[in-house]
Amino acid sequence: MKKSILMLTVSFALFLAACGSDSSPEQKMVSLQVQAVKWRTLQHSYAVPNAKVGSDQEIGYVFGASDDSRVADATAYFKQETKIDGKVATWTISAKKSIGDCKNGAWTIIYNADNQENPSRAVVSGENCESLYPDFCKLANSGKCGMEEILPPPEPANSPDAVKSELESAAKKWMKDGKAAPNTKLFTFSAKGGEGGFVLKATSKEKIGDCPAKSVWEMGREGCERWNNVPAKCKSITPTTITAYEGDDPGC
């Protein structure tokens, strides 16, 4: 969001505050707006260079009084909470009581450091609360409350991480119960066992990066000996669960 828009919005809000009494909805709206803009700005400034979100302490955000004497202390009207879940930070400010026609008001900004192009989403909840702070939705990259998907698009089915995950799941299942995992879009799995030992095979159905189609991964166990066979061009997409399966079984 362009800084000029935010600055104009805040300036207009401060004008309203100067004209209203301390108990007016306008004054409370200004207090809410200053807190929201401050947190969004600080979180963005922290997330861009660090590729992760930060706690309120890490980004330097303090909920409460404003540096501007014309703005009331937000703690008089609101309570605030920030939650961190991986690379997603969720900031919520809730009204302690009704403000004009707004009942049970809560304003939320969600910032996702994994989505650099569209990191912010804004959500307003409560009854008749959108009009209390009309420009709140502009803090979302979409400019609309609740309309923007902040999560990054899912990885392609044949991305390195997805491939590793499928191979790892199949290897762990075989190691646990000696059975083959269900076939997937990318792989065919088979497991054989008997007096000659036990073998898991995973065969790719299509080319994955430099790894050719019909490449075969194997894991085997015979007596106390464990071994693996990984296609030379497929090492980069092979999990350590397979490559580390070699040598004598510690349980023997």
CSV table of N, CA and C in Angstrom, one decimal, residues 6-18 25-43 59-75 77-78 80 91 93 107 109 132-136 139:
chain,number,residue,atom,x,y,z
A,6,LEU,N,-1.9,6.1,3.3
A,6,LEU,CA,-1.9,5.9,4.7
A,6,LEU,C,-1.8,7.2,5.4
A,7,MET,N,-0.8,8.0,5.0
A,7,MET,CA,-0.6,9.3,5.6
A,7,MET,C,-1.8,10.2,5.5
A,8,LEU,N,-2.5,10.2,4.3
A,8,LEU,CA,-3.7,11.0,4.1
A,8,LEU,C,-4.8,10.6,5.0
A,9,THR,N,-4.9,9.2,5.1
A,9,THR,CA,-6.0,8.7,6.0
A,9,THR,C,-5.8,9.1,7.4
A,10,VAL,N,-4.5,8.9,7.9
A,10,VAL,CA,-4.3,9.3,9.3
A,10,VAL,C,-4.5,10.8,9.6
A,11,SER,N,-4.0,11.6,8.6
A,11,SER,CA,-4.2,13.1,8.8
A,11,SER,C,-5.7,13.4,8.9
A,12,PHE,N,-6.5,12.8,8.0
A,12,PHE,CA,-7.9,13.1,8.1
A,12,PHE,C,-8.5,12.6,9.4
A,13,ALA,N,-8.0,11.5,9.9
A,13,ALA,CA,-8.5,11.0,11.1
A,13,ALA,C,-8.2,11.9,12.3
A,14,LEU,N,-7.0,12.4,12.3
A,14,LEU,CA,-6.5,13.3,13.3
A,14,LEU,C,-7.4,14.6,13.3
A,15,PHE,N,-7.8,15.0,12.1
A,15,PHE,CA,-8.7,16.2,12.0
A,15,PHE,C,-10.0,15.9,12.7
A,16,LEU,N,-10.5,14.7,12.5
A,16,LEU,CA,-11.8,14.4,13.1
A,16,LEU,C,-11.6,14.3,14.6
A,17,ALA,N,-10.5,13.8,15.1
A,17,ALA,CA,-10.2,13.7,16.5
A,17,ALA,C,-10.2,15.1,17.2
A,18,ALA,N,-9.6,16.1,16.5
A,18,ALA,CA,-9.4,17.4,17.0
A,18,ALA,C,-10.8,18.1,17.2
A,25,PRO,N,-17.3,8.7,18.9
A,25,PRO,CA,-16.9,7.6,18.1
A,25,PRO,C,-15.7,8.0,17.2
A,26,GLU,N,-15.7,9.2,16.8
A,26,GLU,CA,-14.5,9.7,15.9
A,26,GLU,C,-13.2,9.6,16.7
A,27,GLN,N,-13.2,10.0,17.9
A,27,GLN,CA,-12.0,9.9,18.7
A,27,GLN,C,-11.5,8.5,18.9
A,28,LYS,N,-12.4,7.6,19.1
A,28,LYS,CA,-12.1,6.2,19.3
A,28,LYS,C,-11.6,5.6,18.0
A,29,MET,N,-12.2,6.0,16.9
A,29,MET,CA,-11.8,5.5,15.6
A,29,MET,C,-10.4,6.0,15.3
A,30,VAL,N,-10.0,7.2,15.6
A,30,VAL,CA,-8.6,7.6,15.4
A,30,VAL,C,-7.7,6.8,16.2
A,31,SER,N,-8.0,6.5,17.5
A,31,SER,CA,-7.2,5.7,18.3
A,31,SER,C,-6.9,4.3,17.7
A,32,LEU,N,-8.0,3.7,17.2
A,32,LEU,CA,-8.0,2.4,16.5
A,32,LEU,C,-7.1,2.5,15.3
A,33,GLN,N,-7.3,3.5,14.5
A,33,GLN,CA,-6.6,3.7,13.2
A,33,GLN,C,-5.1,3.8,13.4
A,34,VAL,N,-4.7,4.6,14.4
A,34,VAL,CA,-3.3,4.8,14.7
A,34,VAL,C,-2.6,3.5,15.0
A,35,GLN,N,-3.3,2.7,15.9
A,35,GLN,CA,-2.7,1.4,16.3
A,35,GLN,C,-2.6,0.4,15.1
A,36,ALA,N,-3.6,0.4,14.2
A,36,ALA,CA,-3.6,-0.5,13.1
A,36,ALA,C,-2.5,-0.2,12.1
A,37,VAL,N,-2.4,1.1,11.8
A,37,VAL,CA,-1.4,1.5,10.8
A,37,VAL,C,0.0,1.3,11.3
A,38,LYS,N,0.2,1.6,12.6
A,38,LYS,CA,1.5,1.4,13.3
A,38,LYS,C,1.9,0.0,13.2
A,39,TRP,N,1.0,-0.9,13.6
A,39,TRP,CA,1.4,-2.4,13.6
A,39,TRP,C,1.7,-2.9,12.2
A,40,ARG,N,0.8,-2.5,11.3
A,40,ARG,CA,1.0,-3.0,9.9
A,40,ARG,C,2.3,-2.5,9.3
A,41,THR,N,2.7,-1.2,9.6
A,41,THR,CA,3.9,-0.7,9.1
A,41,THR,C,5.1,-1.3,9.7
A,42,LEU,N,5.1,-1.5,11.0
A,42,LEU,CA,6.2,-2.1,11.7
A,42,LEU,C,6.4,-3.5,11.3
A,43,GLN,N,5.3,-4.3,11.2
A,43,GLN,CA,5.4,-5.7,10.8
A,43,GLN,C,6.0,-5.8,9.4
A,59,ILE,N,9.2,-6.4,16.6
A,59,ILE,CA,9.0,-5.3,15.6
A,59,ILE,C,9.0,-3.9,16.2
A,60,GLY,N,9.0,-3.9,17.6
A,60,GLY,CA,8.9,-2.6,18.3
A,60,GLY,C,7.6,-2.0,18.4
A,61,TYR,N,6.5,-2.8,18.4
A,61,TYR,CA,5.2,-2.3,18.5
A,61,TYR,C,4.7,-2.3,20.0
A,62,VAL,N,4.2,-1.2,20.5
A,62,VAL,CA,3.7,-1.1,21.8
A,62,VAL,C,2.2,-0.6,21.7
A,63,PHE,N,1.3,-1.5,22.2
A,63,PHE,CA,-0.1,-1.1,22.2
A,63,PHE,C,-0.4,-0.1,23.3
A,64,GLY,N,-1.1,1.0,22.9
A,64,GLY,CA,-1.5,1.9,24.0
A,64,GLY,C,-1.4,3.4,23.5
A,65,ALA,N,-0.7,4.2,24.3
A,65,ALA,CA,-0.6,5.6,24.0
A,65,ALA,C,0.0,5.9,22.7
A,66,SER,N,-0.4,7.0,22.1
A,66,SER,CA,0.2,7.4,20.8
A,66,SER,C,1.2,8.5,21.1
A,67,ASP,N,2.2,8.7,20.1
A,67,ASP,CA,3.1,9.8,20.2
A,67,ASP,C,2.4,11.1,20.0
A,68,ASP,N,1.3,11.1,19.4
A,68,ASP,CA,0.5,12.3,19.1
A,68,ASP,C,-0.4,12.6,20.3
A,69,SER,N,-0.3,13.8,20.9
A,69,SER,CA,-1.1,14.1,22.1
A,69,SER,C,-2.6,14.3,21.7
A,70,ARG,N,-2.9,14.4,20.4
A,70,ARG,CA,-4.3,14.6,20.0
A,70,ARG,C,-5.0,13.2,20.0
A,71,VAL,N,-4.3,12.1,20.1
A,71,VAL,CA,-4.9,10.8,20.0
A,71,VAL,C,-4.9,10.2,21.4
A,72,ALA,N,-6.1,9.7,21.8
A,72,ALA,CA,-6.3,9.1,23.1
A,72,ALA,C,-5.6,7.8,23.2
A,73,ASP,N,-5.3,7.4,24.4
A,73,ASP,CA,-4.7,6.1,24.7
A,73,ASP,C,-5.7,5.0,24.3
A,74,ALA,N,-5.3,4.1,23.4
A,74,ALA,CA,-6.1,3.0,22.9
A,74,ALA,C,-6.6,2.1,24.0
A,75,THR,N,-5.8,1.9,25.1
A,75,THR,CA,-6.2,0.9,26.1
A,75,THR,C,-7.5,1.3,26.8
A,77,TYR,N,-10.2,2.1,25.3
A,77,TYR,CA,-11.4,1.7,24.6
A,77,TYR,C,-11.2,0.2,24.0
A,78,PHE,N,-10.0,-0.2,23.9
A,78,PHE,CA,-9.8,-1.5,23.2
A,78,PHE,C,-8.8,-2.4,24.0
A,80,GLN,N,-5.9,-5.6,22.9
A,80,GLN,CA,-5.2,-6.1,21.7
A,80,GLN,C,-4.4,-7.3,21.9
A,91,TRP,N,-2.9,-9.9,14.1
A,91,TRP,CA,-3.1,-8.8,15.0
A,91,TRP,C,-4.6,-8.5,15.1
A,93,ILE,N,-7.6,-6.2,17.4
A,93,ILE,CA,-7.9,-5.3,18.4
A,93,ILE,C,-9.4,-5.3,18.6
A,107,TRP,N,-11.2,-5.9,14.9
A,107,TRP,CA,-10.5,-5.6,13.7
A,107,TRP,C,-9.2,-6.4,13.6
A,109,ILE,N,-5.8,-7.9,11.4
A,109,ILE,CA,-4.8,-7.8,10.3
A,109,ILE,C,-4.0,-9.1,10.3
A,132,LEU,N,-17.3,2.4,11.3
A,132,LEU,CA,-16.5,3.1,12.3
A,132,LEU,C,-15.1,3.4,11.8
A,133,TYR,N,-14.5,2.6,11.0
A,133,TYR,CA,-13.2,2.8,10.5
A,133,TYR,C,-13.2,2.3,9.0
A,134,PRO,N,-13.8,3.2,8.1
A,134,PRO,CA,-14.0,2.8,6.7
A,134,PRO,C,-12.8,2.4,6.0
A,135,ASP,N,-11.6,3.0,6.3
A,135,ASP,CA,-10.4,2.8,5.6
A,135,ASP,C,-9.6,1.6,6.1
A,136,PHE,N,-10.1,0.9,7.1
A,136,PHE,CA,-9.4,-0.2,7.6
A,136,PHE,C,-9.0,-1.3,6.5
A,139,LEU,N,-5.7,-1.5,4.5
A,139,LEU,CA,-4.5,-2.1,5.0
A,139,LEU,C,-4.3,-3.4,4.4
